[in-house]
Coordinates of C-alpha atoms in Angstrom, one line a residue:
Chain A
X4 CA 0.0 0.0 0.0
X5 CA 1.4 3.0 -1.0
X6 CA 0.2 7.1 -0.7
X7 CA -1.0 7.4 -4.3
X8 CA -3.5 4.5 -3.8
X9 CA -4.9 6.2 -1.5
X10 CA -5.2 9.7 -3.3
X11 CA -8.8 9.9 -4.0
X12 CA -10.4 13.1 -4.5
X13 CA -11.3 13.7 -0.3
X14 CA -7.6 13.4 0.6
X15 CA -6.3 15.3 -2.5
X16 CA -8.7 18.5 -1.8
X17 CA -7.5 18.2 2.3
X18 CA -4.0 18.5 0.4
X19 CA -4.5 21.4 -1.6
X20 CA -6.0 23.0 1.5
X21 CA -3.0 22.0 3.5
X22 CA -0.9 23.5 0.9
X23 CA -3.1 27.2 1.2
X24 CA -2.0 26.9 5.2
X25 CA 1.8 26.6 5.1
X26 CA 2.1 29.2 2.2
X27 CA -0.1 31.4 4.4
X28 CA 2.2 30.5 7.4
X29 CA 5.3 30.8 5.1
X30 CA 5.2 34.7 5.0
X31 CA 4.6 34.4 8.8
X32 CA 7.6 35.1 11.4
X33 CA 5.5 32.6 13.9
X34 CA 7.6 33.0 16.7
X35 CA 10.2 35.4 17.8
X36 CA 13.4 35.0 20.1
X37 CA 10.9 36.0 23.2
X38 CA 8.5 32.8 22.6
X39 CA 11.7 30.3 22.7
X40 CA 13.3 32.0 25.7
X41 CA 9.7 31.9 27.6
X42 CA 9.6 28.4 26.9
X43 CA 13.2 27.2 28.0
X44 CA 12.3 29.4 31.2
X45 CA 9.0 28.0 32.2
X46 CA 10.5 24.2 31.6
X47 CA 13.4 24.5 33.7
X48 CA 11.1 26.4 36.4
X49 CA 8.2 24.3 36.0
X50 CA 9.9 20.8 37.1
X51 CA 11.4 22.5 40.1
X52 CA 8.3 23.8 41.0
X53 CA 6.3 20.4 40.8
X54 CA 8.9 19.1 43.0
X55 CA 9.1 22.0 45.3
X56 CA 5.1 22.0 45.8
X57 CA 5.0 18.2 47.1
X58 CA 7.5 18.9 48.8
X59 CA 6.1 22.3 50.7
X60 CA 2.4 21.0 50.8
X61 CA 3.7 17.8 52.2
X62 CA 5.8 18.8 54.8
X63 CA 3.2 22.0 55.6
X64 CA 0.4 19.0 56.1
X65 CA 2.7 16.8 58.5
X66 CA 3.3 19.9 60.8
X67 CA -0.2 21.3 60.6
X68 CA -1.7 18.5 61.7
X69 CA 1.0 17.4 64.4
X70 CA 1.5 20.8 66.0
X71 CA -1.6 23.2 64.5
X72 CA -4.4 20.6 65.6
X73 CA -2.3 19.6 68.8
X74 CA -2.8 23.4 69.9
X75 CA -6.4 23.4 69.2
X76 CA -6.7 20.3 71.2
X77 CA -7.5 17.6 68.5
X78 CA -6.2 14.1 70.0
X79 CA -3.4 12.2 69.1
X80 CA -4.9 9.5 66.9
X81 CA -6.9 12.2 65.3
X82 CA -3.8 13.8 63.8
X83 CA -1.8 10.4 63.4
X84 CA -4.9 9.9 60.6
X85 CA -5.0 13.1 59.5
X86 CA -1.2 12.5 58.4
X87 CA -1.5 9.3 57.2
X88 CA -4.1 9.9 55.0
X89 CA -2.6 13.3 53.8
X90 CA 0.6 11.3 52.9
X91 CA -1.1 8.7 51.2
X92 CA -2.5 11.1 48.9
X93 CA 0.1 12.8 48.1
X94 CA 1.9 9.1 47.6
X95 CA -1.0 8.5 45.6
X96 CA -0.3 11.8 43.1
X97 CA 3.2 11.0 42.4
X98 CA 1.9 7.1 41.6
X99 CA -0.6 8.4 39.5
X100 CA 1.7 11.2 37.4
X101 CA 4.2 8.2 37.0
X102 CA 5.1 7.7 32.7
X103 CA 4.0 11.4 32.4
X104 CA 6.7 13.7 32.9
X105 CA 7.6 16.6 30.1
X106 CA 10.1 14.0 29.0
X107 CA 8.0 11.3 28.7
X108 CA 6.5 13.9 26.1
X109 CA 9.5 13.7 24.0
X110 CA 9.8 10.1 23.7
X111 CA 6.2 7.8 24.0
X112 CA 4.5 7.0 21.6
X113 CA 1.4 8.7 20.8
X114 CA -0.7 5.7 22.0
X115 CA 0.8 4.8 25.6
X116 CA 1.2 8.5 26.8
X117 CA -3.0 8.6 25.4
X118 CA -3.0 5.3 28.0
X119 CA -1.1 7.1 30.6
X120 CA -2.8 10.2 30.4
X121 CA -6.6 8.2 30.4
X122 CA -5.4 6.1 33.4
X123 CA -3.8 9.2 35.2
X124 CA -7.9 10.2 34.8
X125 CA -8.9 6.8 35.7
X126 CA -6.7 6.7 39.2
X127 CA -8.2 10.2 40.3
X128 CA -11.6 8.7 40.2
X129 CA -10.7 5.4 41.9
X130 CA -9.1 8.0 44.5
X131 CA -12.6 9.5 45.2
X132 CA -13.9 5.8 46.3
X133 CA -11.6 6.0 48.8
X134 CA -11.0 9.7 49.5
X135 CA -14.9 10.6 50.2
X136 CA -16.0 7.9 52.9
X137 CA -12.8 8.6 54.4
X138 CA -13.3 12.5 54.6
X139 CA -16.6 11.9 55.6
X140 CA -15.8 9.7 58.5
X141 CA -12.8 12.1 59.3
X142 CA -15.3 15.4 59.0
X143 CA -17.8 13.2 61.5
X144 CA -14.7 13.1 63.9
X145 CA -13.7 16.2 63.7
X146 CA -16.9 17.8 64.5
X147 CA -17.2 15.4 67.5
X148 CA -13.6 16.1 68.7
X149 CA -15.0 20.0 68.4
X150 CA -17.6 19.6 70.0
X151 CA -16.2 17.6 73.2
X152 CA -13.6 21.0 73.2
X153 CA -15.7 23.3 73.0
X154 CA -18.9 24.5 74.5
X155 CA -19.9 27.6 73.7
X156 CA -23.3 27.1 71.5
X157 CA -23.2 30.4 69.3
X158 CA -19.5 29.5 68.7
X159 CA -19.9 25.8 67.7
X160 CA -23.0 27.0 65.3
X161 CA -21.3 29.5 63.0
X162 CA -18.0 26.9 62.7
X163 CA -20.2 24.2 61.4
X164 CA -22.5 26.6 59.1
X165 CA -18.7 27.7 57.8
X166 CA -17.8 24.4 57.3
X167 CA -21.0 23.1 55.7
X168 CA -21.0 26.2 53.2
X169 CA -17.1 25.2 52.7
X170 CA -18.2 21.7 52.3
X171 CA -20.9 22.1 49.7
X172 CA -19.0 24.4 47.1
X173 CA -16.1 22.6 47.2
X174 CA -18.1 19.5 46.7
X175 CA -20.1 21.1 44.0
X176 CA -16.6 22.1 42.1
X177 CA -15.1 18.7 42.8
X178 CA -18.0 17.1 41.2
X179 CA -18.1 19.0 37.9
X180 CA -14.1 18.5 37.6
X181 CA -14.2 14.9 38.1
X182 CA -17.2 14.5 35.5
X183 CA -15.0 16.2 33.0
X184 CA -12.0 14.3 34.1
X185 CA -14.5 11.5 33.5
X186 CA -15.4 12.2 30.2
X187 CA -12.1 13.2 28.5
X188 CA -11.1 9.9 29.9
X189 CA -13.8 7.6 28.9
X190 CA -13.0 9.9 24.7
X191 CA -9.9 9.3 24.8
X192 CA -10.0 5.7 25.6
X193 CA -12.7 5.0 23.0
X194 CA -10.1 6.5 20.1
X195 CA -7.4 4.5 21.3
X196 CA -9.7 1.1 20.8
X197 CA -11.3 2.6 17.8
X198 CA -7.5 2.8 16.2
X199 CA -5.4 -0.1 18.5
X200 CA -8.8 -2.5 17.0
X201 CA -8.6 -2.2 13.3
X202 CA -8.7 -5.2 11.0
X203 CA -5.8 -6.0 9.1
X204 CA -7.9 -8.6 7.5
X205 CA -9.6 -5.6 5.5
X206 CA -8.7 -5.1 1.8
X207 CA -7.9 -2.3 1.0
Chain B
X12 CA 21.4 24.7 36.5
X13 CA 23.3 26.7 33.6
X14 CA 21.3 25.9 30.4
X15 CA 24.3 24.5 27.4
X16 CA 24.6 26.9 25.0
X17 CA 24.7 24.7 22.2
X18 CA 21.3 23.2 23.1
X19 CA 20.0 27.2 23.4
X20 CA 20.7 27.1 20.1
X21 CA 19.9 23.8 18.2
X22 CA 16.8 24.7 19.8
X23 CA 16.6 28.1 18.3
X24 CA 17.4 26.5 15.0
X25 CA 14.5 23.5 15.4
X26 CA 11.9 25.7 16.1
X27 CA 12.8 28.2 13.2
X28 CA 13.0 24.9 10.4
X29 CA 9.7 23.7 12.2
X30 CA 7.6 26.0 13.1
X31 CA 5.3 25.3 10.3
X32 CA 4.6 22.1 11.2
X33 CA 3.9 23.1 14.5
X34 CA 1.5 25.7 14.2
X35 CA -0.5 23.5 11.9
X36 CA -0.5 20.3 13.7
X37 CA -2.0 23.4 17.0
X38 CA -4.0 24.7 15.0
X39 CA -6.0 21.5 13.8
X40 CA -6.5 20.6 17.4
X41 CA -7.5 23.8 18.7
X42 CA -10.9 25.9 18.2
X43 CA -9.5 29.4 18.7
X44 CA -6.3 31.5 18.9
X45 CA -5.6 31.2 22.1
X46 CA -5.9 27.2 21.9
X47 CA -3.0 27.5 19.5
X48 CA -1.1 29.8 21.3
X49 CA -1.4 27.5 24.7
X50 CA -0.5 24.3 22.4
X51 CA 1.9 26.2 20.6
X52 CA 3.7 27.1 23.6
X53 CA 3.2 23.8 25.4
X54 CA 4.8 22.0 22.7
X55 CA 8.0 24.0 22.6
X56 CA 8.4 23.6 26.3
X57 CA 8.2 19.7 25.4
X58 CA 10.5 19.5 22.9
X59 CA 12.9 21.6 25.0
X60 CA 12.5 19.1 27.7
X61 CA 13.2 16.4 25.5
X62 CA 16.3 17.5 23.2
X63 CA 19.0 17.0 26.0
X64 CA 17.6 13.3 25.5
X65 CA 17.0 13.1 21.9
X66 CA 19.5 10.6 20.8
X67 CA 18.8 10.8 17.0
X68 CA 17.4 7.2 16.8
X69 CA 14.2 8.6 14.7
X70 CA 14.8 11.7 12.7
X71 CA 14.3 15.0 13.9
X72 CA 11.1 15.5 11.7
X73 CA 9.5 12.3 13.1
X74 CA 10.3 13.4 16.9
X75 CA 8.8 16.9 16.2
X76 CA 5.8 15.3 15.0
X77 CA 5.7 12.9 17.8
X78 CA 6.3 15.5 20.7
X79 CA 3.4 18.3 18.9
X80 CA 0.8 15.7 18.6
X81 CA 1.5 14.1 22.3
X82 CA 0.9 17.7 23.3
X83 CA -2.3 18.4 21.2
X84 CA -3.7 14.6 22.1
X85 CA -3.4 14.9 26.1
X86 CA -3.7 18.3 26.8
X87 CA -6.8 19.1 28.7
X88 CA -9.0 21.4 27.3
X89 CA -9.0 24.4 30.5
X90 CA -11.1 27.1 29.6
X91 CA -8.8 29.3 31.9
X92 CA -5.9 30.6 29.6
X93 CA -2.3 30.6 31.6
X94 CA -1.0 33.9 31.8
X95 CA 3.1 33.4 30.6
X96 CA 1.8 32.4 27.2
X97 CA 2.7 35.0 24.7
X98 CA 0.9 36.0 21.2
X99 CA 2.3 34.2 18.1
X100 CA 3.6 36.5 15.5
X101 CA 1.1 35.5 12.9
X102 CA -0.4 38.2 11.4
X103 CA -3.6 35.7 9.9
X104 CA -7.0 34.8 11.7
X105 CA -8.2 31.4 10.3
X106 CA -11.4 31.7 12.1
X107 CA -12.2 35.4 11.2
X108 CA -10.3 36.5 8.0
X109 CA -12.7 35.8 5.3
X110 CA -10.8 35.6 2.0
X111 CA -10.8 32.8 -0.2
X112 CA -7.9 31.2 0.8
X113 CA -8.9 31.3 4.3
X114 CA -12.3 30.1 3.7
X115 CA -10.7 26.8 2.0
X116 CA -8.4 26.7 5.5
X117 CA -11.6 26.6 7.8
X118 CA -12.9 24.0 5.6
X119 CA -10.3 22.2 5.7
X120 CA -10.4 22.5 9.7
X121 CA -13.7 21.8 9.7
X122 CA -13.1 18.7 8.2
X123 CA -10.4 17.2 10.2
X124 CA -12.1 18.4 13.5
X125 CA -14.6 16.2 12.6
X126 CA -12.6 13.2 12.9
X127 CA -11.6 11.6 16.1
X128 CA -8.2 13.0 17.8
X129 CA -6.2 9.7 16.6
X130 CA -7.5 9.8 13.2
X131 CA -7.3 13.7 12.9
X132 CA -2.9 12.7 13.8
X133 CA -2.9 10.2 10.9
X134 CA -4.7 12.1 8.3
X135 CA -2.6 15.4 9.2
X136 CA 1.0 12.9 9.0
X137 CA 0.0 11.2 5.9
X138 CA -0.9 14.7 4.2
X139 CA 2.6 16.1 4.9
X140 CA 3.9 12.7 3.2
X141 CA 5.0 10.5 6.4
X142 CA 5.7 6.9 5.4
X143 CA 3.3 4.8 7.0
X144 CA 6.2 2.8 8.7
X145 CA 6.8 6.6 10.6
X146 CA 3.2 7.2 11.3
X147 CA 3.3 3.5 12.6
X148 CA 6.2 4.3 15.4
X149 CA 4.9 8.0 16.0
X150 CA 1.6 6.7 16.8
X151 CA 2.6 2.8 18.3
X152 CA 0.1 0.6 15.9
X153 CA 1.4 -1.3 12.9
X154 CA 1.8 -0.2 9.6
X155 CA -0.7 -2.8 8.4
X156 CA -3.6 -1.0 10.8
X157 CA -2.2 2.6 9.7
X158 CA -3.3 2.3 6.4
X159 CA -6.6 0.3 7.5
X160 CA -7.2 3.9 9.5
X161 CA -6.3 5.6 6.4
X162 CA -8.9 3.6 4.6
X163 CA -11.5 4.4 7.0
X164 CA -10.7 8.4 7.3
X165 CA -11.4 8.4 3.8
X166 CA -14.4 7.0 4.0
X167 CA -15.4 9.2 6.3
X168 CA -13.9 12.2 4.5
X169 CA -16.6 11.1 1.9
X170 CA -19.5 10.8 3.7
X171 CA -18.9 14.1 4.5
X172 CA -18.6 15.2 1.2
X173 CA -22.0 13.3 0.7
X174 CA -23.4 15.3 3.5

């Protein structure tokens, strides 16, 4: 099989549209010395800064929880589980981003990184199975361990109205991401078995 | 980390022989300018991440092609723009100028949109004359199923005509 077999009229009129583009784009500069400097800056910075925000957000959870929730008065298994589970998620982010680093970009085929990138998607909604009862059960503790700490009615009421308000918007925002997530995922799955399943037993 | 020089500028010189190629590969994934200029942009970060480790065991046309369309395939669409991407020097508007020339352009975009993102990669390689052996290691099928997509896209391209 060869490219003129396939030259029929559809493909040679996409062709001589093609051709209209790059003579368009041939009197265009495109991109200037500014554009490729901007680039090489933001990749060199942007690694760092993935690796610098696990890093910060990690460490800022772990001594948060031991010494921020210790002064409120939170008890000790309270903010052993409060650690744990911040750790595994962040565990859990790094497992998930595995295979999909800007270098991976440079050298995967077209068809794993589509894998990677629907099963990075994939992971994040497995996450919520376990993330949701468990911050559920953890927001049931918390406002028990509040509530054996404090006393003041008035007090306890507007914390809990704060939280629920916090609660809902965040969980309204959460859902429509991960229904997005959710869809892109379930597309770009569907194009890699439309193409990865094609007959080589059809003539062509 | 100092940056080599010499990569500063084989870099310089790879965007400048393929920018082309770029900004058309963007621009068939993307439904306005500022969709390009995000891809556009993201793409040249990739290949900048990858030429320290481009060895040279595909050519350089084939590892452009492969970095551009990982970018276009797996970026998520975010409606919010990032605010470090710069305008393109490109003086045309393919989805407002309305000569002739661009008219044949948006149909031509029109036309590959409508396939699915895979298909819309082969079609585009195939135009600008990729074997299908190079298609067939860009994308990771066979060379056999490359041109059984091929088959299909025209198919489709036809129906579309019909339509």
């Amino acid at each position: 099989m060869d490219h003129n077999r396939l030259d029929t009229t559809e493909l040679r009129e996409l062709r001589e549209q093609l051709d209209i583009l790059k003579d368009k784009l041939q009197k265009e500069e495109i991109v200037n010395r500014k554009i490729i400097r901007n680039a090489m800056n933001s990749a060199a910075n942007s690694l760092q800064r993935q690796r610098n925000f696990f890093v910060v957000a990690g460490l800022f959870a772990i001594l948060y929880t031991f010494w921020g929730l210790d002064f409120i008065g939170l008890s000790l298994h309270f903010r052993i589980t409060t650690v744990l589970f911040l750790l595994i998620a962040v565990i859990h982010t790094f497992w998930s981003h595995h295979g999909l680093s800007r270098s991976d970009f440079a050298t995967e085929e077209l068809i794993t990184l589509g894998r990677r990138v629907a099963s990075l998607k994939r992971r994040y909604s497995t996450w919520l199975y376990f993330s949701i009862p468990f911050l559920v059960l953890w927001l049931g503790w918390f406002v028990w361990e509040l509530t054996g700490l404090f006393t003041d009615r008035d007090f306890l009421i507007s914390l809990f109205v704060g939280m629920a308000v916090g609660g809902i918007v965040g969980g309204i925002v959460g859902i429509n991401k991960h229904r997005a997530v959710q869809r892109n995922a379930t597309q770009l799955l569907q194009h890699i078995d439309a193409l990865t399943s094609s007959s080589t037993s059809e003539e062509l | 980390m100092a940056i080599p020089k010499n990569n500063e500028r084989e870099f310089e010189r790879l965007v400048e022989e393929q920018k082309q190629t770029i900004y058309t590969v963007c621009y068939m994934f993307s439904n306005d300018t500022f969709e390009i200029e995000e891809l556009f942009q993201q793409t040249l970060i990739n290949l900048w991440n990858g030429i320290a480790s481009f060895r040279g065991d595909s050519s350089v046309r084939t590892w452009v092609w492969r970095v551009t369309l990982n970018t276009c395939i797996s970026a998520e669409r975010k409606k919010r723009r990032l605010k470090r991407n710069l305008p393109l020097d490109v003086s045309i508007n393919p989805w407002q100028d309305n000569d002739n020339d661009s008219l044949q352009i948006r149909l031509l975009h029109q036309r590959i949109q409508r396939l699915g993102l895979f298909d819309r990669a082969i079609v585009l390689m195939w135009l600008e004359g990729i074997s299908y052996q190079e298609i067939a290691d860009i994308v990771g099928i066979s060379p056999k199923n490359v041109s059984v997509r091929l088959y299909r896209i025209k198919e489709s391209l036809k129906k579309m005509n019909d339509n």
